[in-house]
PDB file of C-alpha atoms and ligand atoms in Angstrom:
ATOM      1  CA  MET A   6     -15.967 -10.564 -15.298  1.00  0.00           C
ATOM      2  CA  THR A   7     -19.288 -12.054 -13.703  1.00  0.00           C
ATOM      3  CA  ASP A   8     -20.801 -11.331 -10.148  1.00  0.00           C
ATOM      4  CA  ASN A   9     -19.921 -15.041  -9.520  1.00  0.00           C
ATOM      5  CA  GLN A  10     -16.496 -15.145 -10.136  1.00  0.00           C
ATOM      6  CA  THR A  11     -15.977 -11.589  -8.323  1.00  0.00           C
ATOM      7  CA  MET A  12     -17.048 -13.218  -5.152  1.00  0.00           C
ATOM      8  CA  SER A  13     -15.176 -16.496  -5.048  1.00  0.00           C
ATOM      9  CA  ASN A  14     -11.885 -15.017  -6.671  1.00  0.00           C
ATOM     10  CA  GLY A  15      -9.086 -13.191  -3.920  1.00  0.00           C
ATOM     11  CA  LEU A  16      -8.384  -9.732  -4.668  1.00  0.00           C
ATOM     12  CA  PHE A  17      -5.463  -8.085  -3.384  1.00  0.00           C
ATOM     13  CA  ILE A  18      -5.269  -4.406  -3.376  1.00  0.00           C
ATOM     14  CA  SER A  19      -2.336  -2.168  -2.193  1.00  0.00           C
ATOM     15  CA  PHE A  20      -2.381   1.454  -0.852  1.00  0.00           C
ATOM     16  CA  GLU A  21       0.698   3.644  -1.933  1.00  0.00           C
ATOM     17  CA  GLY A  22       1.838   7.132  -1.406  1.00  0.00           C
ATOM     18  CA  ILE A  23       4.282   9.179   0.727  1.00  0.00           C
ATOM     19  CA  ASP A  24       3.389  10.176   4.264  1.00  0.00           C
ATOM     20  CA  GLY A  25       0.526  12.690   4.611  1.00  0.00           C
ATOM     21  CA  ALA A  26      -1.266  11.908   1.500  1.00  0.00           C
ATOM     22  CA  GLY A  27      -4.152  10.446   3.141  1.00  0.00           C
ATOM     23  CA  LYS A  28      -4.677   6.813   2.696  1.00  0.00           C
ATOM     24  CA  SER A  29      -6.013   5.730   6.173  1.00  0.00           C
ATOM     25  CA  THR A  30      -9.452   6.788   5.782  1.00  0.00           C
ATOM     26  CA  HIS A  31     -10.242   5.602   2.398  1.00  0.00           C
ATOM     27  CA  ILE A  32      -8.932   2.063   3.412  1.00  0.00           C
ATOM     28  CA  GLU A  33     -11.498   2.070   6.087  1.00  0.00           C
ATOM     29  CA  GLY A  34     -14.196   3.356   3.839  1.00  0.00           C
ATOM     30  CA  LEU A  35     -13.139   0.370   0.976  1.00  0.00           C
ATOM     31  CA  THR A  36     -13.247  -2.351   4.041  1.00  0.00           C
ATOM     32  CA  GLU A  37     -16.689  -0.903   4.717  1.00  0.00           C
ATOM     33  CA  THR A  38     -17.933  -0.743   1.046  1.00  0.00           C
ATOM     34  CA  PHE A  39     -16.027  -4.706   0.332  1.00  0.00           C
ATOM     35  CA  GLN A  40     -18.170  -5.914   3.479  1.00  0.00           C
ATOM     36  CA  GLN A  41     -21.518  -4.688   2.521  1.00  0.00           C
ATOM     37  CA  GLN A  42     -20.869  -6.095  -0.843  1.00  0.00           C
ATOM     38  CA  GLY A  43     -20.761  -9.247   0.918  1.00  0.00           C
ATOM     39  CA  ARG A  44     -17.170  -9.752   0.367  1.00  0.00           C
ATOM     40  CA  ARG A  45     -15.062 -10.803   3.640  1.00  0.00           C
ATOM     41  CA  VAL A  46     -11.960  -8.437   3.994  1.00  0.00           C
ATOM     42  CA  THR A  47      -8.289  -9.177   5.455  1.00  0.00           C
ATOM     43  CA  LEU A  48      -7.208  -5.615   6.482  1.00  0.00           C
ATOM     44  CA  THR A  49      -3.170  -5.525   6.805  1.00  0.00           C
ATOM     45  CA  ARG A  50      -0.399  -3.163   6.587  1.00  0.00           C
ATOM     46  CA  GLU A  51       3.404  -3.417   5.837  1.00  0.00           C
ATOM     47  CA  PRO A  52       5.916  -3.898   7.457  1.00  0.00           C
ATOM     48  CA  GLY A  53       3.469  -5.742   9.712  1.00  0.00           C
ATOM     49  CA  GLY A  54       0.574  -7.763   9.731  1.00  0.00           C
ATOM     50  CA  THR A  55       2.106 -10.812  11.672  1.00  0.00           C
ATOM     51  CA  PRO A  56       3.517 -10.665  15.188  1.00  0.00           C
ATOM     52  CA  LEU A  57       7.127 -11.298  13.768  1.00  0.00           C
ATOM     53  CA  ALA A  58       6.576  -8.864  11.147  1.00  0.00           C
ATOM     54  CA  GLU A  59       5.046  -6.185  13.530  1.00  0.00           C
ATOM     55  CA  THR A  60       8.365  -6.671  15.771  1.00  0.00           C
ATOM     56  CA  LEU A  61      10.567  -6.097  12.637  1.00  0.00           C
ATOM     57  CA  ARG A  62       8.326  -3.046  11.833  1.00  0.00           C
ATOM     58  CA  GLY A  63       9.104  -1.390  15.416  1.00  0.00           C
ATOM     59  CA  LEU A  64      12.917  -1.730  14.375  1.00  0.00           C
ATOM     60  CA  VAL A  65      12.910  -0.482  11.095  1.00  0.00           C
ATOM     61  CA  LEU A  66      10.586   2.587  12.054  1.00  0.00           C
ATOM     62  CA  ASN A  67      12.577   3.628  15.139  1.00  0.00           C
ATOM     63  CA  GLN A  68      16.413   2.265  15.031  1.00  0.00           C
ATOM     64  CA  ALA A  69      19.163   3.516  13.096  1.00  0.00           C
ATOM     65  CA  MET A  70      20.580   0.927  10.769  1.00  0.00           C
ATOM     66  CA  ASP A  71      22.492   0.636   7.256  1.00  0.00           C
ATOM     67  CA  PRO A  72      20.359   0.544   3.931  1.00  0.00           C
ATOM     68  CA  LEU A  73      20.903  -2.817   3.052  1.00  0.00           C
ATOM     69  CA  THR A  74      19.760  -4.063   6.911  1.00  0.00           C
ATOM     70  CA  GLU A  75      16.665  -1.759   6.258  1.00  0.00           C
ATOM     71  CA  ALA A  76      16.040  -3.517   2.908  1.00  0.00           C
ATOM     72  CA  LEU A  77      16.592  -7.110   4.512  1.00  0.00           C
ATOM     73  CA  LEU A  78      14.531  -6.923   7.468  1.00  0.00           C
ATOM     74  CA  ILE A  79      11.296  -5.076   5.541  1.00  0.00           C
ATOM     75  CA  PHE A  80      11.652  -8.091   3.065  1.00  0.00           C
ATOM     76  CA  ALA A  81      12.052 -10.787   6.034  1.00  0.00           C
ATOM     77  CA  ALA A  82       8.829  -9.053   7.557  1.00  0.00           C
ATOM     78  CA  ARG A  83       7.125  -9.083   3.889  1.00  0.00           C
ATOM     79  CA  ARG A  84       7.688 -12.880   3.583  1.00  0.00           C
ATOM     80  CA  ASP A  85       6.177 -13.722   6.881  1.00  0.00           C
ATOM     81  CA  HIS A  86       3.339 -11.425   5.908  1.00  0.00           C
ATOM     82  CA  LEU A  87       2.652 -13.145   2.849  1.00  0.00           C
ATOM     83  CA  GLN A  88       3.097 -16.585   4.363  1.00  0.00           C
ATOM     84  CA  GLN A  89       1.079 -16.153   7.124  1.00  0.00           C
ATOM     85  CA  VAL A  90      -1.667 -13.572   6.146  1.00  0.00           C
ATOM     86  CA  ILE A  91      -1.763 -12.604   2.348  1.00  0.00           C
ATOM     87  CA  GLU A  92      -1.547 -16.068   0.571  1.00  0.00           C
ATOM     88  CA  PRO A  93      -4.135 -17.750   2.837  1.00  0.00           C
ATOM     89  CA  ALA A  94      -6.660 -15.049   2.865  1.00  0.00           C
ATOM     90  CA  LEU A  95      -6.427 -14.913  -1.166  1.00  0.00           C
ATOM     91  CA  ALA A  96      -6.540 -18.860  -1.285  1.00  0.00           C
ATOM     92  CA  ARG A  97     -10.033 -18.631   0.509  1.00  0.00           C
ATOM     93  CA  GLY A  98     -11.275 -15.810  -1.482  1.00  0.00           C
ATOM     94  CA  ASP A  99     -10.934 -12.909   0.809  1.00  0.00           C
ATOM     95  CA  VAL A 100     -10.363  -8.990  -0.517  1.00  0.00           C
ATOM     96  CA  VAL A 101      -6.798  -8.163   0.848  1.00  0.00           C
ATOM     97  CA  LEU A 102      -6.705  -4.243   1.463  1.00  0.00           C
ATOM     98  CA  CYS A 103      -2.423  -3.920   2.245  1.00  0.00           C
ATOM     99  CA  ASP A 104      -1.670  -0.776   3.377  1.00  0.00           C
ATOM    100  CA  ARG A 105       1.532  -0.507   1.703  1.00  0.00           C
ATOM    101  CA  PHE A 106       3.471  -3.486  -0.319  1.00  0.00           C
ATOM    102  CA  THR A 107       6.616  -3.660  -2.281  1.00  0.00           C
ATOM    103  CA  ASP A 108       6.202  -0.460  -4.189  1.00  0.00           C
ATOM    104  CA  ALA A 109       7.096   1.421  -1.214  1.00  0.00           C
ATOM    105  CA  THR A 110      10.132  -0.628  -0.653  1.00  0.00           C
ATOM    106  CA  PHE A 111      11.103   0.438  -4.370  1.00  0.00           C
ATOM    107  CA  ALA A 112       9.899   4.364  -3.404  1.00  0.00           C
ATOM    108  CA  TYR A 113      11.543   4.597   0.037  1.00  0.00           C
ATOM    109  CA  GLN A 114      14.595   2.363   0.180  1.00  0.00           C
ATOM    110  CA  GLY A 115      15.124   2.700  -3.738  1.00  0.00           C
ATOM    111  CA  GLY A 116      14.121   6.253  -4.495  1.00  0.00           C
ATOM    112  CA  GLY A 117      14.412   7.593  -0.991  1.00  0.00           C
ATOM    113  CA  ARG A 118      17.535   6.253   0.213  1.00  0.00           C
ATOM    114  CA  GLY A 119      19.231   5.882  -3.074  1.00  0.00           C
ATOM    115  CA  PHE A 120      19.376   1.865  -2.560  1.00  0.00           C
ATOM    116  CA  ASP A 121      20.337  -0.522  -5.358  1.00  0.00           C
ATOM    117  CA  LEU A 122      17.422  -1.320  -7.217  1.00  0.00           C
ATOM    118  CA  GLN A 123      18.812  -4.573  -8.688  1.00  0.00           C
ATOM    119  CA  VAL A 124      19.086  -5.924  -4.998  1.00  0.00           C
ATOM    120  CA  LEU A 125      15.559  -4.932  -4.457  1.00  0.00           C
ATOM    121  CA  GLN A 126      14.393  -6.643  -7.625  1.00  0.00           C
ATOM    122  CA  GLN A 127      16.403  -9.840  -6.760  1.00  0.00           C
ATOM    123  CA  LEU A 128      14.622  -9.550  -3.102  1.00  0.00           C
ATOM    124  CA  GLU A 129      11.189  -9.161  -4.743  1.00  0.00           C
ATOM    125  CA  GLN A 130      11.656 -12.240  -6.694  1.00  0.00           C
ATOM    126  CA  TRP A 131      12.800 -14.387  -4.194  1.00  0.00           C
ATOM    127  CA  VAL A 132      10.232 -13.214  -1.534  1.00  0.00           C
ATOM    128  CA  GLN A 133       7.357 -13.065  -3.314  1.00  0.00           C
ATOM    129  CA  LEU A 134       7.713 -16.419  -5.359  1.00  0.00           C
ATOM    130  CA  GLN A 135       4.333 -17.972  -5.275  1.00  0.00           C
ATOM    131  CA  ASP A 136       3.378 -21.049  -7.432  1.00  0.00           C
ATOM    132  CA  GLY A 137       6.045 -20.114 -10.043  1.00  0.00           C
ATOM    133  CA  LYS A 138       5.047 -16.656 -10.460  1.00  0.00           C
ATOM    134  CA  VAL A 139       6.130 -13.332  -8.479  1.00  0.00           C
ATOM    135  CA  ARG A 140       3.263 -12.256  -6.114  1.00  0.00           C
ATOM    136  CA  GLN A 141       2.078  -8.733  -6.931  1.00  0.00           C
ATOM    137  CA  PRO A 142      -0.987  -7.035  -5.694  1.00  0.00           C
ATOM    138  CA  ASP A 143      -3.816  -7.117  -8.488  1.00  0.00           C
ATOM    139  CA  LEU A 144      -4.265  -3.299  -8.393  1.00  0.00           C
ATOM    140  CA  THR A 145      -2.242  -0.554  -6.322  1.00  0.00           C
ATOM    141  CA  LEU A 146      -4.084   2.849  -5.621  1.00  0.00           C
ATOM    142  CA  TRP A 147      -1.191   5.364  -5.378  1.00  0.00           C
ATOM    143  CA  PHE A 148      -2.110   8.459  -3.783  1.00  0.00           C
ATOM    144  CA  ALA A 149      -0.054  10.877  -5.538  1.00  0.00           C
ATOM    145  CA  LEU A 150       0.630  14.145  -3.668  1.00  0.00           C
ATOM    146  CA  ASP A 151       3.132  17.076  -4.369  1.00  0.00           C
ATOM    147  CA  PRO A 152       5.590  16.371  -1.196  1.00  0.00           C
ATOM    148  CA  ALA A 153       5.280  20.114  -0.301  1.00  0.00           C
ATOM    149  CA  ILE A 154       1.469  19.360   0.372  1.00  0.00           C
ATOM    150  CA  ALA A 155       2.178  16.226   2.048  1.00  0.00           C
ATOM    151  CA  ALA A 156       4.526  17.923   4.435  1.00  0.00           C
ATOM    152  CA  GLN A 157       1.890  20.710   5.463  1.00  0.00           C
ATOM    153  CA  ARG A 158      -0.580  18.124   6.358  1.00  0.00           C
ATOM    154  CA  LEU A 159       1.879  16.203   8.847  1.00  0.00           C
ATOM    155  CA  ALA A 160       3.351  19.244  10.323  1.00  0.00           C
ATOM    156  CA  GLY A 161       2.880  18.927  14.093  1.00  0.00           C
ATOM    157  CA  ALA A 162       0.475  15.802  13.571  1.00  0.00           C
ATOM    158  CA  ARG A 163       2.487  13.224  15.672  1.00  0.00           C
ATOM    159  CA  VAL A 164       5.910  12.466  16.558  1.00  0.00           C
ATOM    160  CA  PRO A 165       7.495  11.565  13.151  1.00  0.00           C
ATOM    161  CA  ASP A 166       9.223   8.016  12.983  1.00  0.00           C
ATOM    162  CA  ARG A 167      12.573   7.813  11.206  1.00  0.00           C
ATOM    163  CA  PHE A 168      11.017   8.507   7.645  1.00  0.00           C
ATOM    164  CA  GLU A 169       8.425  10.915   8.697  1.00  0.00           C
ATOM    165  CA  SER A 170      11.280  12.957   9.988  1.00  0.00           C
ATOM    166  CA  GLN A 171      13.135  13.029   6.676  1.00  0.00           C
ATOM    167  CA  PRO A 172      13.525  16.402   4.672  1.00  0.00           C
ATOM    168  CA  LEU A 173      11.543  17.585   1.640  1.00  0.00           C
ATOM    169  CA  ALA A 174      13.996  16.520  -0.815  1.00  0.00           C
ATOM    170  CA  PHE A 175      13.856  12.574   0.542  1.00  0.00           C
ATOM    171  CA  PHE A 176       9.988  12.603  -0.152  1.00  0.00           C
ATOM    172  CA  GLU A 177      10.514  13.954  -3.618  1.00  0.00           C
ATOM    173  CA  GLN A 178      12.763  11.098  -4.277  1.00  0.00           C
ATOM    174  CA  VAL A 179       9.922   8.818  -2.572  1.00  0.00           C
ATOM    175  CA  HIS A 180       7.585  10.283  -5.049  1.00  0.00           C
ATOM    176  CA  ALA A 181       9.919   9.756  -8.172  1.00  0.00           C
ATOM    177  CA  GLY A 182      10.231   6.379  -7.049  1.00  0.00           C
ATOM    178  CA  TYR A 183       6.806   5.751  -6.870  1.00  0.00           C
ATOM    179  CA  ALA A 184       6.099   7.177 -10.419  1.00  0.00           C
ATOM    180  CA  ALA A 185       8.562   4.763 -11.969  1.00  0.00           C
ATOM    181  CA  ARG A 186       6.969   1.881 -10.432  1.00  0.00           C
ATOM    182  CA  ALA A 187       3.525   3.146 -11.787  1.00  0.00           C
ATOM    183  CA  GLU A 188       5.509   3.693 -15.303  1.00  0.00           C
ATOM    184  CA  GLN A 189       6.583  -0.015 -15.332  1.00  0.00           C
ATOM    185  CA  ALA A 190       3.434  -1.514 -14.069  1.00  0.00           C
ATOM    186  CA  PRO A 191       0.747   0.645 -15.823  1.00  0.00           C
ATOM    187  CA  HIS A 192      -1.860  -2.526 -15.695  1.00  0.00           C
ATOM    188  CA  ARG A 193      -1.668  -2.750 -11.888  1.00  0.00           C
ATOM    189  CA  PHE A 194      -1.226   1.131 -10.782  1.00  0.00           C
ATOM    190  CA  ILE A 195      -4.434   3.479 -10.331  1.00  0.00           C
ATOM    191  CA  THR A 196      -2.897   6.967  -9.986  1.00  0.00           C
ATOM    192  CA  ILE A 197      -5.058   8.813  -7.484  1.00  0.00           C
ATOM    193  CA  ASP A 198      -4.842  12.827  -7.227  1.00  0.00           C
ATOM    194  CA  ALA A 199      -4.365  12.839  -3.468  1.00  0.00           C
ATOM    195  CA  SER A 200      -4.602  16.591  -3.814  1.00  0.00           C
ATOM    196  CA  GLN A 201      -8.408  16.859  -3.676  1.00  0.00           C
ATOM    197  CA  THR A 202     -11.065  16.879  -0.831  1.00  0.00           C
ATOM    198  CA  ARG A 203     -11.417  13.738   0.790  1.00  0.00           C
ATOM    199  CA  HIS A 204     -14.968  13.108  -0.748  1.00  0.00           C
ATOM    200  CA  GLN A 205     -13.268  13.666  -4.096  1.00  0.00           C
ATOM    201  CA  VAL A 206     -10.397  11.278  -3.509  1.00  0.00           C
ATOM    202  CA  TRP A 207     -12.997   9.043  -2.519  1.00  0.00           C
ATOM    203  CA  GLN A 208     -15.099   9.170  -5.938  1.00  0.00           C
ATOM    204  CA  GLN A 209     -11.931   8.765  -7.778  1.00  0.00           C
ATOM    205  CA  LEU A 210     -11.081   5.612  -6.181  1.00  0.00           C
ATOM    206  CA  THR A 211     -14.483   3.833  -6.394  1.00  0.00           C
ATOM    207  CA  ARG A 212     -15.026   5.038  -9.774  1.00  0.00           C
ATOM    208  CA  ALA A 213     -11.593   3.396 -10.723  1.00  0.00           C
ATOM    209  CA  LEU A 214     -12.877   0.162  -8.988  1.00  0.00           C
ATOM    210  CA  ILE A 215     -16.178   0.107 -10.672  1.00  0.00           C
ATOM    211  CA  GLN A 216     -14.888   0.774 -13.958  1.00  0.00           C
ATOM    212  CA  ARG A 217     -12.376  -2.271 -13.307  1.00  0.00           C
ATOM    213  CA  GLY A 218     -15.439  -4.526 -12.269  1.00  0.00           C
ATOM    214  CA  LYS A 219     -13.955  -4.759  -8.576  1.00  0.00           C
ATOM    215  CA  LEU A 220     -16.964  -3.224  -7.176  1.00  0.00           C
ATOM    216  CA  SER A 221     -20.654  -2.824  -7.555  1.00  0.00           C
ATOM    217  CA  ILE A 222     -22.070  -1.430  -3.943  1.00  0.00           C
ATOM    218  CA  VAL A 223     -20.460   2.288  -3.394  1.00  0.00           C
ATOM    219  CA  VAL A 224     -21.143   3.405   0.343  1.00  0.00           C
ATOM    220  CA  PRO A 225     -21.580   7.394  -0.901  1.00  0.00           C
ATOM    221  CA  ILE A 226     -20.079   8.636   2.385  1.00  0.00           C
ATOM    222  CA  PRO A 227     -18.494   5.879   4.421  1.00  0.00           C
ATOM    223  CA  LYS A 228     -18.463   5.682   8.294  1.00  0.00           C
ATOM    224  CA  ALA A 229     -14.745   6.376   8.603  1.00  0.00           C
ATOM    225  CA  PHE A 230     -15.414   9.681   7.062  1.00  0.00           C
ATOM    226  CA  GLN A 231     -17.608  10.890  10.248  1.00  0.00           C
ATOM    227  CA  SER A 232     -14.250  11.882  11.765  1.00  0.00           C
ATOM    228  CA  PRO A 233     -12.890  15.593  10.778  1.00  0.00           C
ATOM    229  CA  ALA A 234     -10.659  15.484   7.800  1.00  0.00           C
ATOM    230  CA  PRO A 235      -7.134  15.609   8.382  1.00  0.00           C
TER     231      PRO A 235
HETATM  232  P1  TYD B  12       2.846   4.298   7.334  1.00  0.00           P
HETATM  233  O1  TYD B  12       2.573   3.052   6.539  1.00  0.00           O
HETATM  234  O2  TYD B  12       2.942   5.577   6.813  1.00  0.00           O
HETATM  235  O3  TYD B  12       2.224   3.821   8.798  1.00  0.00           O
HETATM  236  P2  TYD B  12       1.789   5.065   9.955  1.00  0.00           P
HETATM  237  O4  TYD B  12       0.320   5.505   9.200  1.00  0.00           O
HETATM  238  O5  TYD B  12       1.252   4.163  10.993  1.00  0.00           O
HETATM  239  O6  TYD B  12       2.834   5.883  10.011  1.00  0.00           O
HETATM  240  O7  TYD B  12       4.271   4.015   8.035  1.00  0.00           O
HETATM  241  C1  TYD B  12       5.260   3.135   7.544  1.00  0.00           C
HETATM  242  C2  TYD B  12       6.444   4.031   6.998  1.00  0.00           C
HETATM  243  O8  TYD B  12       7.506   2.779   6.668  1.00  0.00           O
HETATM  244  C3  TYD B  12       6.596   4.838   5.897  1.00  0.00           C
HETATM  245  O9  TYD B  12       7.242   5.880   6.271  1.00  0.00           O
HETATM  246  C4  TYD B  12       7.165   4.037   4.777  1.00  0.00           C
HETATM  247  C5  TYD B  12       7.782   3.130   5.497  1.00  0.00           C
HETATM  248  N1  TYD B  12       8.064   1.898   4.559  1.00  0.00           N
HETATM  249  C6  TYD B  12       9.416   1.959   3.958  1.00  0.00           C
HETATM  250  O10 TYD B  12      10.140   2.788   4.234  1.00  0.00           O
HETATM  251  N2  TYD B  12       9.658   0.881   3.274  1.00  0.00           N
HETATM  252  C7  TYD B  12       8.626  -0.297   2.902  1.00  0.00           C
HETATM  253  O11 TYD B  12       8.793  -1.045   2.165  1.00  0.00           O
HETATM  254  C8  TYD B  12       7.199   0.031   3.584  1.00  0.00           C
HETATM  255  C9  TYD B  12       6.277  -0.837   3.563  1.00  0.00           C
HETATM  256  C10 TYD B  12       6.989   0.968   4.463  1.00  0.00           C
END
């Protein structure tokens, strides 16, 4: 891909991993790096990213509900987010950096909660249909981490939500859910070893993006890294 094509095409990158895998600083670092490369960045998250979807997020993260209700609310939030934010941003050529997307639904609701994967697939096809194709991220950076290490990192960090308060076995299933999705879409998934230091993780992901022609400039130590390592 030439620089010109890179500049004019929208690019959709999602960030995935179990709670405690350490995505946040790297998402901020990549925002800075893409901006330095002259790209406009839309930074967003799921569930959420629009006023309606943020309202649904509050319900999903804090209120008890049955698994189908949970899945429907998450996909309803995703529909609004796609229509209001993601599709318009991609159409104007932005880099869309999205903290979690549908792989999280397969990992958390499918893997963690054991919810029917075929129903999730059906919802994915309805909700993400765009110009006759199912919208997926161009790339997914999966911060893969042993759930026991993630639990240690999270311990005492903040008041846990409905997912963060789940036992280790839940996160082992979530991890397996991500691994299954990565296996099904190897062209899209970049697996990052999130057990390494923050700087090593940064190197892994920027190298992967350079290799795929998505980054030309790399900020060696982004501003986001000035805060203490979590
Ligand atoms: P998270 O993205 O980790 O945000 P924060 O850093 O504020 O905790 O929290 C979102 C939670 O929602 C996380 O525990 C995973 C969960 N989740 C699902 O269960 N299904 C989904 O489809 C998505 C997008 C998130």
